[in-house]
């Protein structure tokens, strides 16, 4: 803002002032982290290692379809507010588009596009018959009442209804959305379909509406299986391993609790309000009960004997054996990577590590288990949920968990072997596995219109 002391408009000042503003905004734009560009960098490196031509995978550098919608919502105070939302259908080469819906004030088309691309690669790594997509709305959901959130979700569903469906595009929860959000989407979609019962249009819904047992814990459980397999490769086990977890939501909170029950020591955990650290380990039963008691219970206000409060980023650089970033993308930057002490990183979040940070971590000899493998437990059990919906036959929780273990451990082994074969990082090993599967399927389909 211009200084308030200016009484009359000084043209020279304002020209200089506006130029300065323009410069600052350009610098900001230039330096803004772009997860889609980050994804493309890794994709191109993987293709280079594989020795495939640019023509072979050109289609994978772009989304097949991008939709921007504007959703008018009647707010509780009577006025109408219009929200912007997106659905990016990145790839349908291996099956219907599949991917979550995010509600966040910073969500934009670039972020959703990157997330949709990662979903396409993730489903291919997991070996499940899906393509990839993602959705999002630019909104701070904490500022909305339940009624406003329901109207927003129903309006968004109406806007994307023509392009979703059990055999076309299947949404699921992501950051700030949950089984309740999926229930609203399902109900709206069924009403718009003339009252048909189509539970397979979304996954991650409540079990009462056809959700799968074990889906809520599946991403965290998958993180545990992948961490266990990685430790095994180094002759170690979960018991006694010191773990730091960034994010205490569906992925981070549940992963931390399951790891604790499996014998790990959770030495640090965080949410958007701060981190806590304890050398002897946090009592996860107490912490989980505190978080579950109210959505207002935040890490910054948590108290337990022996814990120290740190800033948000503090969790990333504590002396842990394994670090699990499970919050948002762009958490481990080049600067933070220099201070990471863990020997293994298991990416619970999508895109938590920038390409520049990856190079630093590799140089430091830190093993990074990439997002498209490490957090695939969620989409694997989403696939199981969809299969159960299509068959109208439901499995026990033990069966779901055991099939998850078999599928994710097999994906882990494939990626590990691929990384060994190409003498590369696990991230490139995972990308090579995915690109190979998608490109092969595309070639088999031939070159139609
Ligand atoms: P969530 O909304 O349940 O939890 C997110 C957590 O991150 C919250 O505890 C929030 O407070 C915390 N957080 C936000 N900003 C933070 C910051 N700067 N520092 C520390 N903590 C911060 O979301 P979620 O479903 O757990 O998703 C987390 C990540 O995992 C996202 O990248 C998402 O795309 C990915 N993911 C989710 C699933 C799933 O099934 N939910 C599956 C695969 C991948």
CSV table of C-alpha atoms and ligand atoms in Angstrom, one decimal:
chain,number,residue,atom,x,y,z
A,1,UNK,CA,0.0,0.0,0.0
A,2,UNK,CA,1.3,3.5,-0.7
A,3,UNK,CA,2.4,5.5,2.4
A,4,UNK,CA,-0.6,7.2,4.0
A,5,UNK,CA,1.3,10.5,4.4
A,6,UNK,CA,1.0,11.3,0.7
A,7,UNK,CA,-1.6,14.0,0.4
A,8,UNK,CA,-1.4,14.8,-3.3
A,9,UNK,CA,-0.6,12.2,-5.9
A,10,UNK,CA,3.1,12.5,-6.9
A,11,UNK,CA,3.2,10.9,-10.4
A,12,UNK,CA,6.9,10.2,-10.4
A,13,UNK,CA,6.6,8.5,-7.0
A,14,UNK,CA,3.7,6.3,-8.2
A,15,UNK,CA,5.4,5.3,-11.4
A,16,UNK,CA,8.4,4.2,-9.5
A,17,UNK,CA,6.2,2.6,-6.9
A,18,UNK,CA,4.2,0.6,-9.4
A,19,UNK,CA,7.3,-0.5,-11.2
A,20,UNK,CA,8.7,-1.8,-7.9
A,21,UNK,CA,5.4,-3.6,-7.2
A,22,UNK,CA,5.5,-5.2,-10.6
A,23,UNK,CA,9.1,-6.3,-10.0
A,24,UNK,CA,8.3,-7.9,-6.6
A,25,UNK,CA,5.3,-9.7,-8.1
A,26,UNK,CA,7.4,-11.0,-11.0
A,27,UNK,CA,10.1,-12.2,-8.6
A,28,UNK,CA,7.4,-13.9,-6.5
A,29,UNK,CA,5.9,-15.6,-9.6
A,30,UNK,CA,9.3,-16.7,-10.7
A,31,UNK,CA,10.2,-18.2,-7.4
A,32,UNK,CA,6.8,-19.7,-6.6
A,33,UNK,CA,7.1,-23.5,-6.3
A,34,UNK,CA,5.3,-25.3,-9.1
A,35,UNK,CA,4.6,-28.9,-8.3
A,36,UNK,CA,3.7,-29.7,-11.9
A,37,UNK,CA,7.1,-28.5,-13.2
A,38,UNK,CA,8.7,-30.5,-10.4
A,39,UNK,CA,6.8,-33.6,-11.6
A,40,UNK,CA,7.8,-33.0,-15.3
A,41,UNK,CA,11.5,-32.7,-14.3
A,42,UNK,CA,11.4,-36.2,-12.6
A,43,UNK,CA,9.3,-37.6,-15.5
A,44,UNK,CA,11.9,-36.4,-18.1
A,45,UNK,CA,14.8,-37.9,-16.0
A,46,UNK,CA,13.0,-41.2,-15.8
A,47,UNK,CA,12.4,-41.3,-19.6
A,48,UNK,CA,16.0,-40.3,-20.2
A,49,UNK,CA,17.2,-43.3,-18.0
A,50,UNK,CA,14.8,-45.6,-19.8
A,51,UNK,CA,16.1,-44.5,-23.2
A,52,UNK,CA,12.6,-43.9,-24.6
A,53,UNK,CA,12.1,-41.1,-27.1
A,54,UNK,CA,10.2,-37.9,-26.4
A,55,UNK,CA,7.5,-39.0,-28.9
A,56,UNK,CA,6.9,-42.2,-26.8
A,57,UNK,CA,5.8,-40.4,-23.7
A,58,UNK,CA,4.8,-36.9,-25.0
A,59,UNK,CA,1.2,-37.6,-24.1
A,60,UNK,CA,2.2,-38.2,-20.4
A,61,UNK,CA,3.5,-34.6,-20.1
A,62,UNK,CA,0.0,-33.1,-20.4
A,63,UNK,CA,-3.4,-33.8,-18.8
A,64,UNK,CA,-6.0,-35.3,-21.1
A,65,UNK,CA,-8.8,-33.0,-19.8
A,66,UNK,CA,-8.9,-30.0,-17.4
A,67,UNK,CA,-12.1,-28.6,-16.0
A,68,UNK,CA,-12.5,-25.3,-14.1
A,69,UNK,CA,-15.9,-24.7,-12.5
A,70,UNK,CA,-17.4,-21.8,-10.6
A,71,UNK,CA,-19.8,-22.8,-7.8
A,72,UNK,CA,-22.2,-20.2,-6.3
A,73,UNK,CA,-23.0,-21.0,-2.7
A,74,UNK,CA,-25.8,-19.4,-0.6
A,75,UNK,CA,-23.9,-18.5,2.6
A,76,UNK,CA,-25.5,-18.7,6.1
A,77,UNK,CA,-25.8,-14.9,6.2
A,78,UNK,CA,-27.8,-14.9,3.0
A,79,UNK,CA,-25.3,-13.6,0.5
A,80,UNK,CA,-23.9,-15.6,-2.4
A,81,UNK,CA,-20.3,-16.4,-2.7
A,82,UNK,CA,-18.7,-18.0,-5.8
A,83,UNK,CA,-15.9,-20.6,-5.3
A,84,UNK,CA,-13.5,-21.8,-8.0
A,85,UNK,CA,-13.0,-25.6,-8.3
A,86,UNK,CA,-11.1,-28.0,-10.6
A,87,UNK,CA,-11.1,-31.5,-11.8
A,88,UNK,CA,-8.1,-32.6,-13.8
A,89,UNK,CA,-8.4,-35.9,-15.7
A,90,UNK,CA,-4.8,-36.6,-16.4
A,91,UNK,CA,-4.6,-40.1,-17.9
A,92,UNK,CA,-7.2,-42.8,-18.8
A,93,UNK,CA,-4.7,-45.0,-20.5
A,94,UNK,CA,-4.9,-47.8,-17.9
A,95,UNK,CA,-8.5,-47.3,-16.7
A,96,UNK,CA,-10.9,-44.7,-15.3
A,97,UNK,CA,-9.5,-41.5,-13.8
A,98,UNK,CA,-9.0,-41.9,-10.1
A,99,UNK,CA,-8.0,-39.4,-7.4
A,100,UNK,CA,-9.0,-37.3,-4.4
A,101,UNK,CA,-10.6,-33.9,-3.9
A,102,UNK,CA,-8.8,-31.3,-1.9
A,103,UNK,CA,-10.3,-28.3,-0.1
A,104,UNK,CA,-7.5,-25.7,0.6
A,105,UNK,CA,-7.1,-22.0,0.4
A,106,UNK,CA,-3.9,-22.4,-1.7
A,107,UNK,CA,-5.3,-25.0,-4.1
A,108,UNK,CA,-4.9,-24.0,-7.7
A,109,UNK,CA,-5.0,-25.6,-11.1
A,110,UNK,CA,-1.2,-26.2,-11.2
A,111,UNK,CA,-1.3,-28.0,-7.9
A,112,UNK,CA,-4.3,-30.1,-8.9
A,113,UNK,CA,-2.6,-31.0,-12.3
A,114,UNK,CA,0.5,-32.2,-10.5
A,115,UNK,CA,-1.6,-34.3,-8.1
A,116,UNK,CA,-3.5,-35.8,-11.0
A,117,UNK,CA,-0.3,-36.7,-12.8
A,118,UNK,CA,1.1,-38.3,-9.6
A,119,UNK,CA,-2.2,-40.3,-9.3
A,120,UNK,CA,-1.7,-41.7,-12.8
A,121,UNK,CA,1.8,-42.8,-12.0
A,122,UNK,CA,0.8,-44.1,-8.5
A,123,UNK,CA,-1.9,-46.4,-9.9
A,124,UNK,CA,0.5,-47.8,-12.5
A,125,UNK,CA,3.2,-48.5,-9.8
A,126,UNK,CA,0.5,-50.2,-7.6
A,127,UNK,CA,-0.5,-52.3,-10.7
A,128,UNK,CA,-4.2,-51.4,-10.3
A,129,UNK,CA,-6.4,-50.8,-13.4
A,130,UNK,CA,-6.9,-47.0,-13.1
A,131,UNK,CA,-5.6,-43.9,-14.8
A,132,UNK,CA,-5.3,-40.7,-12.7
A,133,UNK,CA,-7.2,-37.6,-11.8
A,134,UNK,CA,-7.6,-35.1,-9.0
A,135,UNK,CA,-9.9,-32.4,-8.0
A,136,UNK,CA,-9.9,-29.4,-5.7
A,137,UNK,CA,-11.7,-26.2,-4.6
A,138,UNK,CA,-9.9,-23.0,-3.5
A,139,UNK,CA,-11.5,-22.6,-0.1
A,140,UNK,CA,-10.5,-22.4,3.5
A,141,UNK,CA,-13.0,-25.0,4.8
A,142,UNK,CA,-12.5,-24.0,8.4
A,143,UNK,CA,-14.2,-20.7,7.6
A,144,UNK,CA,-17.4,-22.5,6.4
A,145,UNK,CA,-20.2,-24.0,8.5
A,146,UNK,CA,-21.3,-27.6,7.9
A,147,UNK,CA,-24.3,-26.4,5.9
A,148,UNK,CA,-22.1,-24.2,3.7
A,149,UNK,CA,-19.7,-27.0,3.1
A,150,UNK,CA,-22.5,-29.4,2.2
A,151,UNK,CA,-23.9,-26.8,-0.3
A,152,UNK,CA,-20.4,-26.2,-1.8
A,153,UNK,CA,-19.8,-29.9,-2.2
A,154,UNK,CA,-23.2,-30.5,-3.8
A,155,UNK,CA,-22.7,-27.6,-6.1
A,156,UNK,CA,-19.2,-28.8,-7.1
A,157,UNK,CA,-20.6,-32.3,-7.7
A,158,UNK,CA,-23.3,-30.9,-10.0
A,159,UNK,CA,-20.7,-29.0,-12.0
A,160,UNK,CA,-18.5,-32.1,-12.5
A,161,UNK,CA,-21.2,-34.7,-12.7
A,162,UNK,CA,-21.2,-35.0,-16.5
A,163,UNK,CA,-17.6,-36.3,-16.4
A,164,UNK,CA,-17.5,-38.5,-13.3
A,165,UNK,CA,-19.0,-41.9,-12.7
A,166,UNK,CA,-18.0,-45.5,-11.6
A,167,UNK,CA,-16.6,-46.3,-15.0
A,168,UNK,CA,-15.3,-42.8,-15.9
A,169,UNK,CA,-13.8,-40.9,-13.0
A,170,UNK,CA,-13.9,-41.9,-9.3
A,171,UNK,CA,-13.1,-39.2,-6.7
A,172,UNK,CA,-12.0,-39.9,-3.1
A,173,UNK,CA,-11.0,-37.8,0.0
A,174,UNK,CA,-7.8,-35.7,0.2
A,175,UNK,CA,-6.6,-32.8,2.4
A,176,UNK,CA,-9.6,-31.3,4.3
A,177,UNK,CA,-12.2,-33.7,2.8
A,178,UNK,CA,-13.4,-36.9,4.4
A,179,UNK,CA,-16.0,-39.7,4.3
A,180,UNK,CA,-18.8,-37.1,4.9
A,181,UNK,CA,-17.7,-35.2,1.9
A,182,UNK,CA,-17.9,-38.4,-0.2
A,183,UNK,CA,-21.4,-39.1,1.2
A,184,UNK,CA,-22.6,-35.7,-0.1
A,185,UNK,CA,-21.0,-36.3,-3.5
A,186,UNK,CA,-22.5,-39.8,-3.8
A,187,UNK,CA,-26.0,-38.6,-2.8
A,188,UNK,CA,-25.9,-35.7,-5.3
A,189,UNK,CA,-24.6,-37.9,-8.1
A,190,UNK,CA,-27.2,-40.6,-7.5
A,191,UNK,CA,-30.0,-38.0,-7.5
A,192,UNK,CA,-28.7,-36.5,-10.8
A,193,UNK,CA,-28.6,-40.0,-12.2
A,194,UNK,CA,-32.3,-40.4,-11.8
A,195,UNK,CA,-32.1,-42.1,-8.4
A,196,UNK,CA,-29.9,-44.9,-9.4
A,197,UNK,CA,-27.7,-46.5,-6.7
A,198,UNK,CA,-24.1,-46.0,-7.9
A,199,UNK,CA,-21.9,-46.4,-4.8
A,200,UNK,CA,-18.8,-46.9,-7.0
A,201,UNK,CA,-18.7,-43.2,-8.1
A,202,UNK,CA,-16.6,-42.3,-5.0
A,203,UNK,CA,-14.4,-44.2,-2.6
A,204,UNK,CA,-13.5,-43.4,1.0
A,205,UNK,CA,-17.3,-43.1,1.8
A,206,UNK,CA,-18.8,-44.2,5.1
A,207,UNK,CA,-19.2,-48.0,5.4
A,208,UNK,CA,-23.0,-47.5,5.8
A,209,UNK,CA,-23.0,-46.2,2.2
A,210,UNK,CA,-20.8,-48.9,0.7
A,211,UNK,CA,-17.4,-47.8,2.0
A,212,UNK,CA,-14.7,-50.4,2.6
A,213,UNK,CA,-13.6,-51.6,6.0
A,214,UNK,CA,-10.0,-50.5,6.5
A,215,UNK,CA,-10.1,-47.6,3.9
A,216,UNK,CA,-9.7,-44.9,6.6
A,217,UNK,CA,-6.5,-46.4,7.9
A,218,UNK,CA,-5.2,-47.7,4.5
A,219,UNK,CA,-2.8,-44.9,3.6
A,220,UNK,CA,-1.2,-44.9,7.0
A,221,UNK,CA,-1.1,-48.7,7.1
A,222,UNK,CA,0.6,-48.7,3.6
A,223,UNK,CA,3.2,-46.3,4.9
A,224,UNK,CA,3.9,-48.8,7.7
A,225,UNK,CA,4.3,-51.7,5.3
A,226,UNK,CA,6.6,-49.7,3.0
A,227,UNK,CA,8.7,-48.5,5.9
A,228,UNK,CA,9.0,-52.1,7.3
A,229,UNK,CA,10.2,-53.4,3.9
A,230,UNK,CA,12.7,-50.6,3.5
A,231,UNK,CA,14.1,-51.2,7.0
A,232,UNK,CA,14.4,-54.9,6.2
A,233,UNK,CA,16.7,-54.1,3.2
A,234,UNK,CA,19.1,-52.4,5.7
A,235,UNK,CA,18.8,-55.4,8.2
A,236,UNK,CA,16.6,-53.4,10.6
A,237,UNK,CA,13.1,-53.7,11.9
A,238,UNK,CA,10.3,-51.3,13.1
A,239,UNK,CA,10.8,-52.1,16.7
A,240,UNK,CA,12.8,-49.3,18.4
A,241,UNK,CA,13.1,-47.2,15.2
A,242,UNK,CA,12.9,-43.5,15.9
A,243,UNK,CA,10.3,-41.8,13.7
A,244,UNK,CA,9.3,-38.2,13.1
A,245,UNK,CA,6.0,-37.5,11.4
A,246,UNK,CA,5.1,-34.2,9.7
A,247,UNK,CA,1.2,-33.9,9.7
A,248,UNK,CA,-1.2,-35.4,12.1
A,249,UNK,CA,-4.2,-35.9,9.7
A,250,UNK,CA,-5.5,-39.0,8.0
A,251,UNK,CA,-2.1,-40.1,6.7
A,252,UNK,CA,0.3,-38.8,9.3
A,253,UNK,CA,-1.8,-39.2,12.5
A,254,UNK,CA,-2.8,-42.8,11.6
A,255,UNK,CA,0.6,-43.8,10.3
A,256,UNK,CA,2.2,-42.5,13.6
A,257,UNK,CA,-0.4,-44.4,15.7
A,258,UNK,CA,0.1,-47.7,13.8
A,259,UNK,CA,3.9,-47.4,13.8
A,260,UNK,CA,3.8,-46.8,17.6
A,261,UNK,CA,1.7,-49.9,18.0
A,262,UNK,CA,4.2,-51.8,15.9
A,263,UNK,CA,7.1,-50.8,18.3
A,264,UNK,CA,8.5,-47.6,16.8
A,265,UNK,CA,9.3,-44.6,19.0
A,266,UNK,CA,7.6,-41.5,17.6
A,267,UNK,CA,10.0,-38.8,18.7
A,268,UNK,CA,8.2,-35.9,16.9
A,269,UNK,CA,4.9,-35.1,15.2
A,270,UNK,CA,3.4,-31.8,13.9
A,271,UNK,CA,0.4,-30.2,12.4
A,272,UNK,CA,-0.2,-26.7,10.9
A,273,UNK,CA,0.1,-25.1,14.3
A,274,UNK,CA,3.6,-26.5,15.3
A,275,UNK,CA,5.7,-29.5,16.2
A,276,UNK,CA,6.3,-31.5,19.4
A,277,UNK,CA,9.5,-33.4,20.1
A,278,UNK,CA,10.4,-35.9,22.9
A,279,UNK,CA,13.8,-37.7,23.0
A,280,UNK,CA,12.2,-40.7,24.8
A,281,UNK,CA,9.1,-40.7,22.6
A,282,UNK,CA,5.6,-39.4,22.6
A,283,UNK,CA,2.7,-41.3,24.1
A,284,UNK,CA,0.8,-41.8,20.9
A,285,UNK,CA,-2.3,-43.3,22.7
A,286,UNK,CA,-2.6,-40.0,24.6
A,287,UNK,CA,-1.8,-37.8,21.6
A,288,UNK,CA,-4.3,-39.6,19.3
A,289,UNK,CA,-7.1,-39.4,22.0
A,290,UNK,CA,-6.3,-35.7,22.3
A,291,UNK,CA,-6.6,-35.1,18.5
A,292,UNK,CA,-9.7,-37.2,18.2
A,293,UNK,CA,-11.5,-35.5,21.0
A,294,UNK,CA,-12.0,-32.3,19.0
A,295,UNK,CA,-10.9,-30.8,15.7
A,296,UNK,CA,-9.9,-27.7,17.8
A,297,UNK,CA,-7.2,-29.8,19.6
A,298,UNK,CA,-4.0,-28.7,17.9
A,299,UNK,CA,-0.4,-29.7,18.4
A,300,UNK,CA,0.6,-26.2,19.7
A,301,UNK,CA,-1.6,-26.7,22.7
A,302,UNK,CA,-0.7,-30.4,23.5
A,303,UNK,CA,1.0,-31.0,26.8
A,304,UNK,CA,2.8,-34.1,27.9
A,305,UNK,CA,5.7,-34.6,30.3
A,306,UNK,CA,9.1,-34.4,28.6
A,307,UNK,CA,7.9,-32.9,25.3
A,308,UNK,CA,9.4,-29.7,23.7
A,309,UNK,CA,7.4,-27.5,21.4
A,310,UNK,CA,9.1,-26.5,18.1
A,311,UNK,CA,8.0,-24.5,15.1
A,312,UNK,CA,6.2,-26.3,12.2
A,313,UNK,CA,9.3,-27.1,10.2
A,314,UNK,CA,11.2,-28.3,13.4
A,315,UNK,CA,9.8,-31.9,12.9
A,316,UNK,CA,11.7,-32.3,9.7
A,317,UNK,CA,15.2,-31.9,11.2
A,318,UNK,CA,15.0,-33.8,14.5
A,319,UNK,CA,17.5,-36.7,15.0
A,320,UNK,CA,15.1,-39.5,13.8
A,321,UNK,CA,16.0,-42.7,12.0
A,322,UNK,CA,13.0,-42.3,9.6
A,323,UNK,CA,11.2,-39.1,8.6
A,324,UNK,CA,7.6,-39.3,7.3
A,325,UNK,CA,6.5,-36.0,5.7
A,326,UNK,CA,2.7,-36.4,5.6
A,327,UNK,CA,1.4,-32.8,5.3
A,328,UNK,CA,1.6,-30.9,2.0
A,329,UNK,CA,3.9,-30.6,-1.0
A,330,UNK,CA,7.0,-28.5,-1.0
A,331,UNK,CA,7.9,-29.3,2.7
A,332,UNK,CA,11.4,-30.5,2.2
A,333,UNK,CA,13.1,-27.7,0.3
A,334,UNK,CA,16.8,-27.6,-0.6
A,335,UNK,CA,17.6,-25.6,2.5
A,336,UNK,CA,15.7,-28.0,4.8
A,337,UNK,CA,17.2,-31.1,3.1
A,338,UNK,CA,20.7,-29.9,4.2
A,339,UNK,CA,19.6,-30.2,7.8
A,340,UNK,CA,17.6,-33.5,7.6
A,341,UNK,CA,19.2,-36.0,10.0
A,342,UNK,CA,17.0,-39.1,9.2
A,343,UNK,CA,18.6,-41.8,7.1
A,344,UNK,CA,15.3,-42.8,5.5
A,345,UNK,CA,12.4,-40.7,4.3
A,346,UNK,CA,9.0,-42.3,3.6
A,347,UNK,CA,6.8,-39.8,1.7
A,348,UNK,CA,3.3,-40.0,3.2
A,349,UNK,CA,2.3,-36.8,1.4
A,350,UNK,CA,2.2,-36.2,-2.3
A,351,UNK,CA,5.2,-34.2,-3.6
A,352,UNK,CA,6.7,-33.2,-0.2
A,353,UNK,CA,10.2,-33.1,-1.6
A,354,UNK,CA,11.4,-30.6,-4.3
A,355,UNK,CA,13.6,-31.8,-7.1
A,356,UNK,CA,16.4,-29.6,-5.8
A,357,UNK,CA,16.0,-31.1,-2.3
A,358,UNK,CA,16.1,-34.6,-3.8
A,359,UNK,CA,19.5,-34.0,-5.2
A,360,UNK,CA,20.8,-32.8,-1.8
A,361,UNK,CA,19.3,-35.9,0.0
A,362,UNK,CA,20.8,-38.2,-2.6
A,363,UNK,CA,24.2,-36.7,-2.1
A,364,UNK,CA,23.8,-37.2,1.6
A,365,UNK,CA,23.0,-40.9,1.1
A,366,UNK,CA,19.5,-40.6,2.4
A,367,UNK,CA,17.1,-43.2,1.0
A,368,UNK,CA,13.8,-41.6,-0.1
A,369,UNK,CA,10.8,-43.9,-0.6
A,370,UNK,CA,8.8,-41.8,-3.1
A,371,UNK,CA,5.1,-40.7,-2.6
A,372,UNK,CA,3.8,-42.6,-5.6
A,373,UNK,CA,4.9,-45.8,-3.8
A,374,UNK,CA,4.8,-44.9,-0.1
A,375,UNK,CA,1.3,-43.5,0.1
A,376,UNK,CA,-0.3,-45.8,-2.5
A,377,UNK,CA,-2.1,-47.7,0.3
A,378,UNK,CA,-5.0,-45.3,0.1
A,379,UNK,CA,-5.7,-45.8,-3.6
A,380,UNK,CA,-5.1,-49.5,-3.4
A,381,UNK,CA,-7.9,-49.9,-0.8
A,382,UNK,CA,-10.0,-47.4,-2.8
A,383,UNK,CA,-9.7,-49.9,-5.7
A,384,UNK,CA,-10.8,-52.7,-3.3
A,385,UNK,CA,-13.8,-50.5,-2.2
A,386,UNK,CA,-14.8,-50.0,-5.9
A,387,UNK,CA,-14.4,-53.7,-6.6
A,388,UNK,CA,-16.7,-54.5,-3.6
A,389,UNK,CA,-19.2,-51.9,-4.9
A,390,UNK,CA,-19.3,-53.4,-8.4
A,391,UNK,CA,-19.8,-56.9,-7.0
A,392,UNK,CA,-22.1,-55.9,-4.2
A,393,UNK,CA,-20.1,-58.3,-2.0
A,394,UNK,CA,-18.2,-57.0,1.0
A,395,UNK,CA,-15.0,-58.2,2.6
A,396,UNK,CA,-13.8,-58.5,6.2
A,397,UNK,CA,-11.2,-55.9,7.4
A,398,UNK,CA,-8.6,-58.7,7.7
A,399,UNK,CA,-9.1,-59.6,4.1
A,400,UNK,CA,-8.8,-55.9,3.0
A,401,UNK,CA,-5.6,-55.4,5.1
A,402,UNK,CA,-4.0,-58.6,3.9
A,403,UNK,CA,-4.7,-57.9,0.2
A,404,UNK,CA,-3.3,-54.4,0.8
A,405,UNK,CA,-0.1,-55.9,2.3
A,406,UNK,CA,0.3,-58.3,-0.6
A,407,UNK,CA,-0.2,-55.5,-3.3
A,408,UNK,CA,2.0,-52.8,-1.7
A,409,UNK,CA,4.8,-55.2,-0.8
A,410,UNK,CA,4.8,-56.5,-4.4
A,411,UNK,CA,4.9,-52.9,-5.7
A,412,UNK,CA,7.8,-52.1,-3.3
A,413,UNK,CA,9.8,-55.1,-4.6
A,414,UNK,CA,9.2,-54.1,-8.2
A,415,UNK,CA,10.4,-50.6,-7.6
A,416,UNK,CA,13.4,-51.7,-5.5
A,417,UNK,CA,14.5,-54.1,-8.3
A,418,UNK,CA,13.9,-51.4,-11.0
A,419,UNK,CA,16.1,-48.9,-9.1
A,420,UNK,CA,18.8,-51.6,-8.8
A,421,UNK,CA,18.6,-52.4,-12.5
A,422,UNK,CA,18.9,-48.8,-13.6
A,423,UNK,CA,21.3,-48.0,-10.7
A,424,UNK,CA,19.1,-45.1,-9.7
A,425,UNK,CA,17.1,-43.7,-6.8
A,426,UNK,CA,13.8,-45.3,-5.7
A,427,UNK,CA,12.0,-42.2,-7.0
A,428,UNK,CA,13.3,-42.8,-10.5
A,429,UNK,CA,12.8,-46.5,-10.1
A,430,UNK,CA,9.1,-45.9,-9.3
A,431,UNK,CA,8.7,-43.4,-12.2
A,432,UNK,CA,10.4,-45.8,-14.6
A,433,UNK,CA,8.1,-48.7,-13.5
A,434,UNK,CA,5.0,-46.4,-14.0
A,435,UNK,CA,6.1,-44.9,-17.3
A,436,UNK,CA,6.9,-48.3,-18.7
A,437,UNK,CA,3.5,-49.7,-17.8
A,438,UNK,CA,1.6,-46.7,-19.1
A,439,UNK,CA,3.6,-46.4,-22.4
A,440,UNK,CA,3.3,-50.1,-23.0
A,441,UNK,CA,-0.5,-50.0,-22.6
A,442,UNK,CA,-0.8,-46.9,-24.8
A,443,UNK,CA,1.3,-48.6,-27.5
A,444,UNK,CA,-1.0,-51.7,-27.4
A,445,UNK,CA,-4.0,-49.6,-27.9
A,446,UNK,CA,-2.5,-48.2,-31.1
A,447,UNK,CA,-2.9,-44.7,-32.5
A,448,UNK,CA,-6.6,-44.0,-32.7
A,449,UNK,CA,-8.0,-40.5,-33.2
B,1,LIG,P1,-5.4,-34.1,6.3
B,1,LIG,O1,-6.2,-32.9,6.0
B,1,LIG,O2,-6.2,-35.3,7.0
B,1,LIG,O3,-4.1,-33.8,7.2
B,1,LIG,C1,-3.2,-32.9,6.9
B,1,LIG,C2,-2.3,-32.6,8.1
B,1,LIG,O4,-1.2,-31.8,7.7
B,1,LIG,C3,-3.0,-31.9,9.2
B,1,LIG,O5,-2.7,-32.4,10.4
B,1,LIG,C4,-2.5,-30.4,9.0
B,1,LIG,O6,-2.6,-29.7,10.2
B,1,LIG,C5,-1.1,-30.8,8.6
B,1,LIG,N1,-0.4,-29.6,8.1
B,1,LIG,C6,-0.8,-28.8,7.1
B,1,LIG,N2,0.2,-27.9,6.9
B,1,LIG,C7,1.2,-28.2,7.7
B,1,LIG,C8,2.5,-27.7,7.9
B,1,LIG,N3,2.9,-26.6,7.3
B,1,LIG,N4,3.3,-28.3,8.8
B,1,LIG,C9,2.9,-29.4,9.5
B,1,LIG,N5,1.7,-29.9,9.3
B,1,LIG,C10,0.9,-29.3,8.4
B,1,LIG,O7,-4.8,-34.6,5.0
B,1,LIG,P2,-4.3,-36.1,4.6
B,1,LIG,O8,-5.4,-36.8,3.9
B,1,LIG,O9,-3.6,-36.7,5.8
B,1,LIG,O10,-3.3,-35.8,3.5
B,1,LIG,C11,-1.9,-35.4,3.7
B,1,LIG,C12,-1.1,-35.7,2.5
B,1,LIG,O11,-1.2,-37.0,2.1
B,1,LIG,C13,-1.5,-34.9,1.3
B,1,LIG,O12,-0.3,-34.6,0.5
B,1,LIG,C14,-2.4,-35.8,0.5
B,1,LIG,O13,-2.5,-35.5,-0.9
B,1,LIG,C15,-1.6,-37.1,0.8
B,1,LIG,N6,-2.4,-38.4,0.6
B,1,LIG,C16,-3.6,-38.6,1.2
B,1,LIG,C17,-4.2,-39.8,1.1
B,1,LIG,C18,-5.5,-40.1,1.8
B,1,LIG,O14,-6.0,-41.2,1.7
B,1,LIG,N7,-6.0,-39.2,2.7
B,1,LIG,C19,-3.7,-40.8,0.2
B,1,LIG,C20,-2.5,-40.5,-0.4
B,1,LIG,C21,-1.8,-39.3,-0.2
